[in-house]
Amino acid sequence: MLNKKFRVVNRTLGIQPKIGPFSTEQIFPWSCIAMVNIFLFYHLLKIGWLGTGFITFWGWGTWWILSSNKDFFGKFIGTPRISRGYMRFVSLTESPKKDIGDVRKKV
């Protein structure tokens, strides 16, 4: 009776809304990127739909990578290498303090 497992009722509570793998906060910036690219590359520069599509997808991908808040780049953080050391820890951010522990005089 005491070893009951916690049952998840709604798994989507507390999770950011998504449409497939894409975050919903990307919809407005991607729409702006698409409209600017269509106007600039298709209407003004007459590149064509294929080139405009490639440039638009490139813009979407760049925006997704830059604004993903560690969703994408968090996968590439390496794990720390732990090794046995025989030196006392010295902080790089704080100024070194004199060691008061060993007050024996050297002869």
mmCIF file of N, CA and C in Angstrom:
data_model
loop_
_atom_site.group_PDB
_atom_site.id
_atom_site.type_symbol
_atom_site.label_atom_id
_atom_site.label_comp_id
_atom_site.label_asym_id
_atom_site.label_seq_id
_atom_site.Cartn_x
_atom_site.Cartn_y
_atom_site.Cartn_z
ATOM 1 N N MET A 1 0.810 -1.192 0.000
ATOM 2 C CA MET A 1 0.000 0.000 0.000
ATOM 3 C C MET A 1 0.856 1.260 0.000
ATOM 4 N N LEU A 2 2.048 1.215 0.616
ATOM 5 C CA LEU A 2 2.897 2.394 0.690
ATOM 6 C C LEU A 2 3.741 2.593 -0.565
ATOM 7 N N ASN A 3 3.954 1.563 -1.361
ATOM 8 C CA ASN A 3 4.832 1.650 -2.530
ATOM 9 C C ASN A 3 4.058 1.969 -3.804
ATOM 10 N N LYS A 4 3.140 2.919 -3.766
ATOM 11 C CA LYS A 4 2.394 3.304 -4.958
ATOM 12 C C LYS A 4 3.249 4.238 -5.808
ATOM 13 N N LYS A 5 3.231 4.012 -7.111
ATOM 14 C CA LYS A 5 3.955 4.891 -8.024
ATOM 15 C C LYS A 5 3.095 6.105 -8.342
ATOM 16 N N PHE A 6 3.757 7.233 -8.569
ATOM 17 C CA PHE A 6 3.061 8.456 -8.936
ATOM 18 C C PHE A 6 2.515 8.308 -10.347
ATOM 19 N N ARG A 7 1.258 8.585 -10.517
ATOM 20 C CA ARG A 7 0.616 8.448 -11.818
ATOM 21 C C ARG A 7 0.456 9.831 -12.451
ATOM 22 N N VAL A 8 1.046 10.014 -13.613
ATOM 23 C CA VAL A 8 0.961 11.281 -14.321
ATOM 24 C C VAL A 8 -0.395 11.351 -15.020
ATOM 25 N N VAL A 9 -1.148 12.382 -14.707
ATOM 26 C CA VAL A 9 -2.474 12.520 -15.296
ATOM 27 C C VAL A 9 -2.395 13.278 -16.618
ATOM 28 N N ASN A 10 -1.706 14.410 -16.620
ATOM 29 C CA ASN A 10 -1.591 15.220 -17.828
ATOM 30 C C ASN A 10 -0.119 15.548 -18.044
ATOM 31 N N ARG A 11 0.498 14.918 -19.018
ATOM 32 C CA ARG A 11 1.937 15.099 -19.247
ATOM 33 C C ARG A 11 2.275 16.450 -19.849
ATOM 34 N N THR A 12 1.303 17.155 -20.385
ATOM 35 C CA THR A 12 1.589 18.429 -21.043
ATOM 36 C C THR A 12 1.545 19.614 -20.097
ATOM 37 N N LEU A 13 1.240 19.400 -18.831
ATOM 38 C CA LEU A 13 1.223 20.508 -17.882
ATOM 39 C C LEU A 13 2.642 21.001 -17.636
ATOM 40 N N GLY A 14 2.853 22.288 -17.742
ATOM 41 C CA GLY A 14 4.162 22.872 -17.490
ATOM 42 C C GLY A 14 5.123 22.792 -18.652
ATOM 43 N N ILE A 15 4.700 22.242 -19.776
ATOM 44 C CA ILE A 15 5.569 22.123 -20.948
ATOM 45 C C ILE A 15 5.205 23.221 -21.934
ATOM 46 N N GLN A 16 6.219 23.778 -22.575
ATOM 47 C CA GLN A 16 5.996 24.835 -23.558
ATOM 48 C C GLN A 16 5.226 24.263 -24.752
ATOM 49 N N PRO A 17 4.209 24.973 -25.262
ATOM 50 C CA PRO A 17 3.427 24.460 -26.389
ATOM 51 C C PRO A 17 4.274 24.347 -27.651
ATOM 52 N N LYS A 18 4.016 23.279 -28.418
ATOM 53 C CA LYS A 18 4.780 23.016 -29.635
ATOM 54 C C LYS A 18 3.851 22.558 -30.744
ATOM 55 N N ILE A 19 4.276 22.779 -31.962
ATOM 56 C CA ILE A 19 3.627 22.202 -33.132
ATOM 57 C C ILE A 19 4.658 21.266 -33.737
ATOM 58 N N GLY A 20 4.555 19.993 -33.435
ATOM 59 C CA GLY A 20 5.581 19.041 -33.830
ATOM 60 C C GLY A 20 6.857 19.342 -33.064
ATOM 61 N N PRO A 21 7.995 19.399 -33.740
ATOM 62 C CA PRO A 21 9.245 19.722 -33.042
ATOM 63 C C PRO A 21 9.486 21.222 -32.890
ATOM 64 N N PHE A 22 8.588 22.045 -33.435
ATOM 65 C CA PHE A 22 8.802 23.490 -33.461
ATOM 66 C C PHE A 22 8.047 24.174 -32.335
ATOM 67 N N SER A 23 8.694 25.092 -31.656
ATOM 68 C CA SER A 23 8.073 25.865 -30.595
ATOM 69 C C SER A 23 7.084 26.862 -31.198
ATOM 70 N N THR A 24 5.973 27.099 -30.492
ATOM 71 C CA THR A 24 4.964 28.010 -31.038
ATOM 72 C C THR A 24 5.412 29.465 -30.994
ATOM 73 N N GLU A 25 6.423 29.782 -30.207
ATOM 74 C CA GLU A 25 6.900 31.161 -30.204
ATOM 75 C C GLU A 25 7.724 31.483 -31.447
ATOM 76 N N GLN A 26 7.922 30.502 -32.322
ATOM 77 C CA GLN A 26 8.645 30.730 -33.574
ATOM 78 C C GLN A 26 7.714 31.143 -34.716
ATOM 79 N N ILE A 27 6.395 31.038 -34.529
ATOM 80 C CA ILE A 27 5.459 31.279 -35.633
ATOM 81 C C ILE A 27 5.538 32.718 -36.138
ATOM 82 N N PHE A 28 5.500 33.692 -35.255
ATOM 83 C CA PHE A 28 5.533 35.099 -35.687
ATOM 84 C C PHE A 28 6.867 35.471 -36.349
ATOM 85 N N PRO A 29 8.030 35.147 -35.746
ATOM 86 C CA PRO A 29 9.291 35.495 -36.433
ATOM 87 C C PRO A 29 9.446 34.791 -37.779
ATOM 88 N N TRP A 30 9.017 33.520 -37.869
ATOM 89 C CA TRP A 30 9.129 32.805 -39.134
ATOM 90 C C TRP A 30 8.216 33.410 -40.193
ATOM 91 N N SER A 31 7.036 33.875 -39.786
ATOM 92 C CA SER A 31 6.135 34.533 -40.740
ATOM 93 C C SER A 31 6.759 35.828 -41.254
ATOM 94 N N CYS A 32 7.373 36.586 -40.357
ATOM 95 C CA CYS A 32 8.046 37.830 -40.770
ATOM 96 C C CYS A 32 9.214 37.541 -41.706
ATOM 97 N N ILE A 33 10.002 36.520 -41.387
ATOM 98 C CA ILE A 33 11.136 36.151 -42.246
ATOM 99 C C ILE A 33 10.635 35.740 -43.625
ATOM 100 N N ALA A 34 9.556 34.959 -43.677
ATOM 101 C CA ALA A 34 9.015 34.513 -44.963
ATOM 102 C C ALA A 34 8.494 35.689 -45.779
ATOM 103 N N MET A 35 7.752 36.600 -45.156
ATOM 104 C CA MET A 35 7.202 37.744 -45.900
ATOM 105 C C MET A 35 8.307 38.656 -46.431
ATOM 106 N N VAL A 36 9.324 38.921 -45.602
ATOM 107 C CA VAL A 36 10.432 39.775 -46.051
ATOM 108 C C VAL A 36 11.197 39.101 -47.184
ATOM 109 N N ASN A 37 11.441 37.791 -47.067
ATOM 110 C CA ASN A 37 12.172 37.083 -48.122
ATOM 111 C C ASN A 37 11.380 37.032 -49.424
ATOM 112 N N ILE A 38 10.069 36.803 -49.339
ATOM 113 C CA ILE A 38 9.261 36.769 -50.559
ATOM 114 C C ILE A 38 9.264 38.138 -51.230
ATOM 115 N N PHE A 39 9.091 39.179 -50.451
ATOM 116 C CA PHE A 39 9.088 40.525 -51.040
ATOM 117 C C PHE A 39 10.450 40.877 -51.632
ATOM 118 N N LEU A 40 11.510 40.609 -50.861
ATOM 119 C CA LEU A 40 12.843 41.019 -51.290
ATOM 120 C C LEU A 40 13.372 40.161 -52.440
ATOM 121 N N PHE A 41 13.350 38.836 -52.274
ATOM 122 C CA PHE A 41 14.015 37.973 -53.252
ATOM 123 C C PHE A 41 13.124 37.586 -54.429
ATOM 124 N N TYR A 42 11.816 37.434 -54.206
ATOM 125 C CA TYR A 42 10.954 37.033 -55.317
ATOM 126 C C TYR A 42 10.471 38.234 -56.129
ATOM 127 N N HIS A 43 9.986 39.276 -55.430
ATOM 128 C CA HIS A 43 9.410 40.409 -56.150
ATOM 129 C C HIS A 43 10.464 41.424 -56.601
ATOM 130 N N LEU A 44 11.409 41.755 -55.750
ATOM 131 C CA LEU A 44 12.387 42.778 -56.131
ATOM 132 C C LEU A 44 13.553 42.216 -56.943
ATOM 133 N N LEU A 45 14.129 41.110 -56.503
ATOM 134 C CA LEU A 45 15.312 40.567 -57.177
ATOM 135 C C LEU A 45 14.982 39.513 -58.234
ATOM 136 N N LYS A 46 13.707 39.087 -58.326
ATOM 137 C CA LYS A 46 13.235 38.119 -59.340
ATOM 138 C C LYS A 46 14.058 36.826 -59.344
ATOM 139 N N ILE A 47 14.326 36.278 -58.146
ATOM 140 C CA ILE A 47 15.125 35.056 -58.047
ATOM 141 C C ILE A 47 14.313 33.818 -58.410
ATOM 142 N N GLY A 48 13.033 33.793 -58.110
ATOM 143 C CA GLY A 48 12.201 32.628 -58.388
ATOM 144 C C GLY A 48 11.807 31.945 -57.081
ATOM 145 N N TRP A 49 10.827 31.034 -57.194
ATOM 146 C CA TRP A 49 10.297 30.408 -55.974
ATOM 147 C C TRP A 49 11.285 29.448 -55.328
ATOM 148 N N LEU A 50 12.058 28.740 -56.127
ATOM 149 C CA LEU A 50 13.005 27.776 -55.555
ATOM 150 C C LEU A 50 14.081 28.486 -54.735
ATOM 151 N N GLY A 51 14.675 29.509 -55.295
ATOM 152 C CA GLY A 51 15.689 30.275 -54.565
ATOM 153 C C GLY A 51 15.114 30.980 -53.352
ATOM 154 N N THR A 52 13.915 31.536 -53.513
ATOM 155 C CA THR A 52 13.258 32.205 -52.387
ATOM 156 C C THR A 52 12.949 31.208 -51.279
ATOM 157 N N GLY A 53 12.523 30.015 -51.662
ATOM 158 C CA GLY A 53 12.248 28.970 -50.660
ATOM 159 C C GLY A 53 13.504 28.551 -49.913
ATOM 160 N N PHE A 54 14.608 28.363 -50.637
ATOM 161 C CA PHE A 54 15.867 27.997 -49.975
ATOM 162 C C PHE A 54 16.332 29.084 -49.009
ATOM 163 N N ILE A 55 16.245 30.328 -49.442
ATOM 164 C CA ILE A 55 16.675 31.431 -48.579
ATOM 165 C C ILE A 55 15.760 31.553 -47.365
ATOM 166 N N THR A 56 14.464 31.321 -47.557
ATOM 167 C CA THR A 56 13.516 31.374 -46.440
ATOM 168 C C THR A 56 13.794 30.259 -45.440
ATOM 169 N N PHE A 57 14.017 29.038 -45.925
ATOM 170 C CA PHE A 57 14.336 27.926 -45.015
ATOM 171 C C PHE A 57 15.644 28.176 -44.275
ATOM 172 N N TRP A 58 16.609 28.753 -44.954
ATOM 173 C CA TRP A 58 17.874 29.097 -44.302
ATOM 174 C C TRP A 58 17.637 30.123 -43.198
ATOM 175 N N GLY A 59 16.816 31.125 -43.463
ATOM 176 C CA GLY A 59 16.488 32.131 -42.446
ATOM 177 C C GLY A 59 15.747 31.531 -41.267
ATOM 178 N N TRP A 60 14.810 30.622 -41.539
ATOM 179 C CA TRP A 60 14.077 29.956 -40.454
ATOM 180 C C TRP A 60 15.016 29.127 -39.588
ATOM 181 N N GLY A 61 15.892 28.366 -40.241
ATOM 182 C CA GLY A 61 16.826 27.527 -39.485
ATOM 183 C C GLY A 61 17.784 28.348 -38.641
ATOM 184 N N THR A 62 18.269 29.438 -39.205
ATOM 185 C CA THR A 62 19.168 30.313 -38.452
ATOM 186 C C THR A 62 18.460 30.919 -37.253
ATOM 187 N N TRP A 63 17.228 31.381 -37.454
ATOM 188 C CA TRP A 63 16.467 31.965 -36.345
ATOM 189 C C TRP A 63 16.170 30.912 -35.278
ATOM 190 N N TRP A 64 15.864 29.702 -35.698
ATOM 191 C CA TRP A 64 15.544 28.625 -34.755
ATOM 192 C C TRP A 64 16.765 28.294 -33.895
ATOM 193 N N ILE A 65 17.934 28.208 -34.504
ATOM 194 C CA ILE A 65 19.151 27.887 -33.755
ATOM 195 C C ILE A 65 19.525 29.020 -32.805
ATOM 196 N N LEU A 66 19.414 30.266 -33.250
ATOM 197 C CA LEU A 66 19.829 31.394 -32.416
ATOM 198 C C LEU A 66 18.871 31.682 -31.265
ATOM 199 N N SER A 67 17.604 31.357 -31.414
ATOM 200 C CA SER A 67 16.621 31.714 -30.386
ATOM 201 C C SER A 67 16.088 30.520 -29.611
ATOM 202 N N SER A 68 16.747 29.383 -29.669
ATOM 203 C CA SER A 68 16.165 28.167 -29.087
ATOM 204 C C SER A 68 16.405 28.015 -27.588
ATOM 205 N N ASN A 69 17.165 28.873 -26.945
ATOM 206 C CA ASN A 69 17.376 28.833 -25.487
ATOM 207 C C ASN A 69 17.857 27.469 -24.995
ATOM 208 N N LYS A 70 18.943 27.000 -25.521
ATOM 209 C CA LYS A 70 19.606 25.755 -25.142
ATOM 210 C C LYS A 70 18.844 24.498 -25.546
ATOM 211 N N ASP A 71 17.717 24.615 -26.246
ATOM 212 C CA ASP A 71 17.035 23.416 -26.702
ATOM 213 C C ASP A 71 17.883 22.685 -27.739
ATOM 214 N N PHE A 72 18.575 23.435 -28.578
ATOM 215 C CA PHE A 72 19.385 22.823 -29.618
ATOM 216 C C PHE A 72 20.833 22.661 -29.177
ATOM 217 N N PHE A 73 21.440 23.750 -28.678
ATOM 218 C CA PHE A 73 22.849 23.699 -28.306
ATOM 219 C C PHE A 73 23.088 22.954 -27.005
ATOM 220 N N GLY A 74 22.062 22.735 -26.194
ATOM 221 C CA GLY A 74 22.226 22.007 -24.940
ATOM 222 C C GLY A 74 22.647 20.564 -25.149
ATOM 223 N N LYS A 75 22.411 20.035 -26.344
ATOM 224 C CA LYS A 75 22.790 18.656 -26.639
ATOM 225 C C LYS A 75 24.301 18.503 -26.788
ATOM 226 N N PHE A 76 24.995 19.599 -27.063
ATOM 227 C CA PHE A 76 26.411 19.522 -27.381
ATOM 228 C C PHE A 76 27.325 19.899 -26.224
ATOM 229 N N ILE A 77 26.784 20.050 -25.029
ATOM 230 C CA ILE A 77 27.606 20.380 -23.872
ATOM 231 C C ILE A 77 28.285 19.105 -23.391
ATOM 232 N N GLY A 78 29.582 19.129 -23.336
ATOM 233 C CA GLY A 78 30.327 17.947 -22.934
ATOM 234 C C GLY A 78 30.259 17.703 -21.440
ATOM 235 N N THR A 79 30.362 16.460 -21.063
ATOM 236 C CA THR A 79 30.370 16.129 -19.644
ATOM 237 C C THR A 79 31.760 16.393 -19.079
ATOM 238 N N PRO A 80 31.851 16.801 -17.829
ATOM 239 C CA PRO A 80 33.169 17.089 -17.258
ATOM 240 C C PRO A 80 33.983 15.816 -17.057
ATOM 241 N N ARG A 81 35.278 15.942 -17.233
ATOM 242 C CA ARG A 81 36.170 14.811 -17.019
ATOM 243 C C ARG A 81 36.626 14.851 -15.572
ATOM 244 N N ILE A 82 36.325 13.815 -14.851
ATOM 245 C CA ILE A 82 36.668 13.760 -13.435
ATOM 246 C C ILE A 82 37.931 12.922 -13.285
ATOM 247 N N SER A 83 38.909 13.492 -12.618
ATOM 248 C CA SER A 83 40.147 12.757 -12.385
ATOM 249 C C SER A 83 40.613 13.027 -10.964
ATOM 250 N N ARG A 84 41.445 12.138 -10.478
ATOM 251 C CA ARG A 84 41.957 12.284 -9.121
ATOM 252 C C ARG A 84 43.141 13.242 -9.146
ATOM 253 N N GLY A 85 43.082 14.235 -8.295
ATOM 254 C CA GLY A 85 44.158 15.210 -8.237
ATOM 255 C C GLY A 85 44.764 15.278 -6.850
ATOM 256 N N TYR A 86 46.001 15.698 -6.777
ATOM 257 C CA TYR A 86 46.707 15.759 -5.498
ATOM 258 C C TYR A 86 47.115 17.179 -5.164
ATOM 259 N N MET A 87 46.382 18.154 -5.658
ATOM 260 C CA MET A 87 46.676 19.545 -5.347
ATOM 261 C C MET A 87 45.485 20.153 -4.631
ATOM 262 N N ARG A 88 45.745 21.147 -3.850
ATOM 263 C CA ARG A 88 44.695 21.870 -3.159
ATOM 264 C C ARG A 88 43.944 22.744 -4.160
ATOM 265 N N PHE A 89 42.649 22.868 -3.978
ATOM 266 C CA PHE A 89 41.819 23.662 -4.882
ATOM 267 C C PHE A 89 42.184 25.138 -4.781
ATOM 268 N N VAL A 90 42.370 25.771 -5.927
ATOM 269 C CA VAL A 90 42.644 27.199 -5.994
ATOM 270 C C VAL A 90 41.565 27.818 -6.875
ATOM 271 N N SER A 91 40.786 28.723 -6.302
ATOM 272 C CA SER A 91 39.709 29.364 -7.046
ATOM 273 C C SER A 91 40.282 30.354 -8.048
ATOM 274 N N LEU A 92 39.711 30.373 -9.240
ATOM 275 C CA LEU A 92 40.156 31.306 -10.261
ATOM 276 C C LEU A 92 39.452 32.648 -10.148
ATOM 277 N N THR A 93 38.310 32.677 -9.458
ATOM 278 C CA THR A 93 37.542 33.913 -9.373
ATOM 279 C C THR A 93 37.824 34.715 -8.121
ATOM 280 N N GLU A 94 38.304 34.089 -7.069
ATOM 281 C CA GLU A 94 38.586 34.799 -5.826
ATOM 282 C C GLU A 94 40.089 34.981 -5.676
ATOM 283 N N SER A 95 40.473 36.024 -4.945
ATOM 284 C CA SER A 95 41.893 36.268 -4.741
ATOM 285 C C SER A 95 42.459 35.204 -3.801
ATOM 286 N N PRO A 96 43.714 34.819 -4.009
ATOM 287 C CA PRO A 96 44.295 33.777 -3.155
ATOM 288 C C PRO A 96 44.448 34.254 -1.716
ATOM 289 N N LYS A 97 44.131 33.363 -0.796
ATOM 290 C CA LYS A 97 44.252 33.676 0.629
ATOM 291 C C LYS A 97 45.441 32.913 1.191
ATOM 292 N N LYS A 98 46.067 33.486 2.178
ATOM 293 C CA LYS A 98 47.212 32.818 2.796
ATOM 294 C C LYS A 98 46.714 31.650 3.631
ATOM 295 N N ASP A 99 47.448 30.551 3.570
ATOM 296 C CA ASP A 99 47.086 29.355 4.324
ATOM 297 C C ASP A 99 47.558 29.509 5.765
ATOM 298 N N ILE A 100 46.643 29.490 6.708
ATOM 299 C CA ILE A 100 46.970 29.659 8.123
ATOM 300 C C ILE A 100 47.092 28.305 8.809
ATOM 301 N N GLY A 101 46.671 27.252 8.161
ATOM 302 C CA GLY A 101 46.624 25.930 8.785
ATOM 303 C C GLY A 101 47.978 25.393 9.223
ATOM 304 N N ASP A 102 49.038 25.580 8.461
ATOM 305 C CA ASP A 102 50.342 25.003 8.776
ATOM 306 C C ASP A 102 51.282 26.139 9.195
ATOM 307 N N VAL A 103 51.497 26.277 10.507
ATOM 308 C CA VAL A 103 52.321 27.377 11.020
ATOM 309 C C VAL A 103 53.669 26.884 11.535
ATOM 310 N N ARG A 104 54.084 25.689 11.141
ATOM 311 C CA ARG A 104 55.391 25.180 11.570
ATOM 312 C C ARG A 104 56.509 25.965 10.892
ATOM 313 N N LYS A 105 57.573 26.181 11.626
ATOM 314 C CA LYS A 105 58.722 26.890 11.068
ATOM 315 C C LYS A 105 59.638 25.896 10.384
ATOM 316 N N LYS A 106 60.176 26.307 9.259
ATOM 317 C CA LYS A 106 61.135 25.466 8.554
ATOM 318 C C LYS A 106 62.525 25.778 9.074
ATOM 319 N N VAL A 107 63.297 24.753 9.332
ATOM 320 C CA VAL A 107 64.644 24.936 9.866
ATOM 321 C C VAL A 107 65.661 24.724 8.791
#
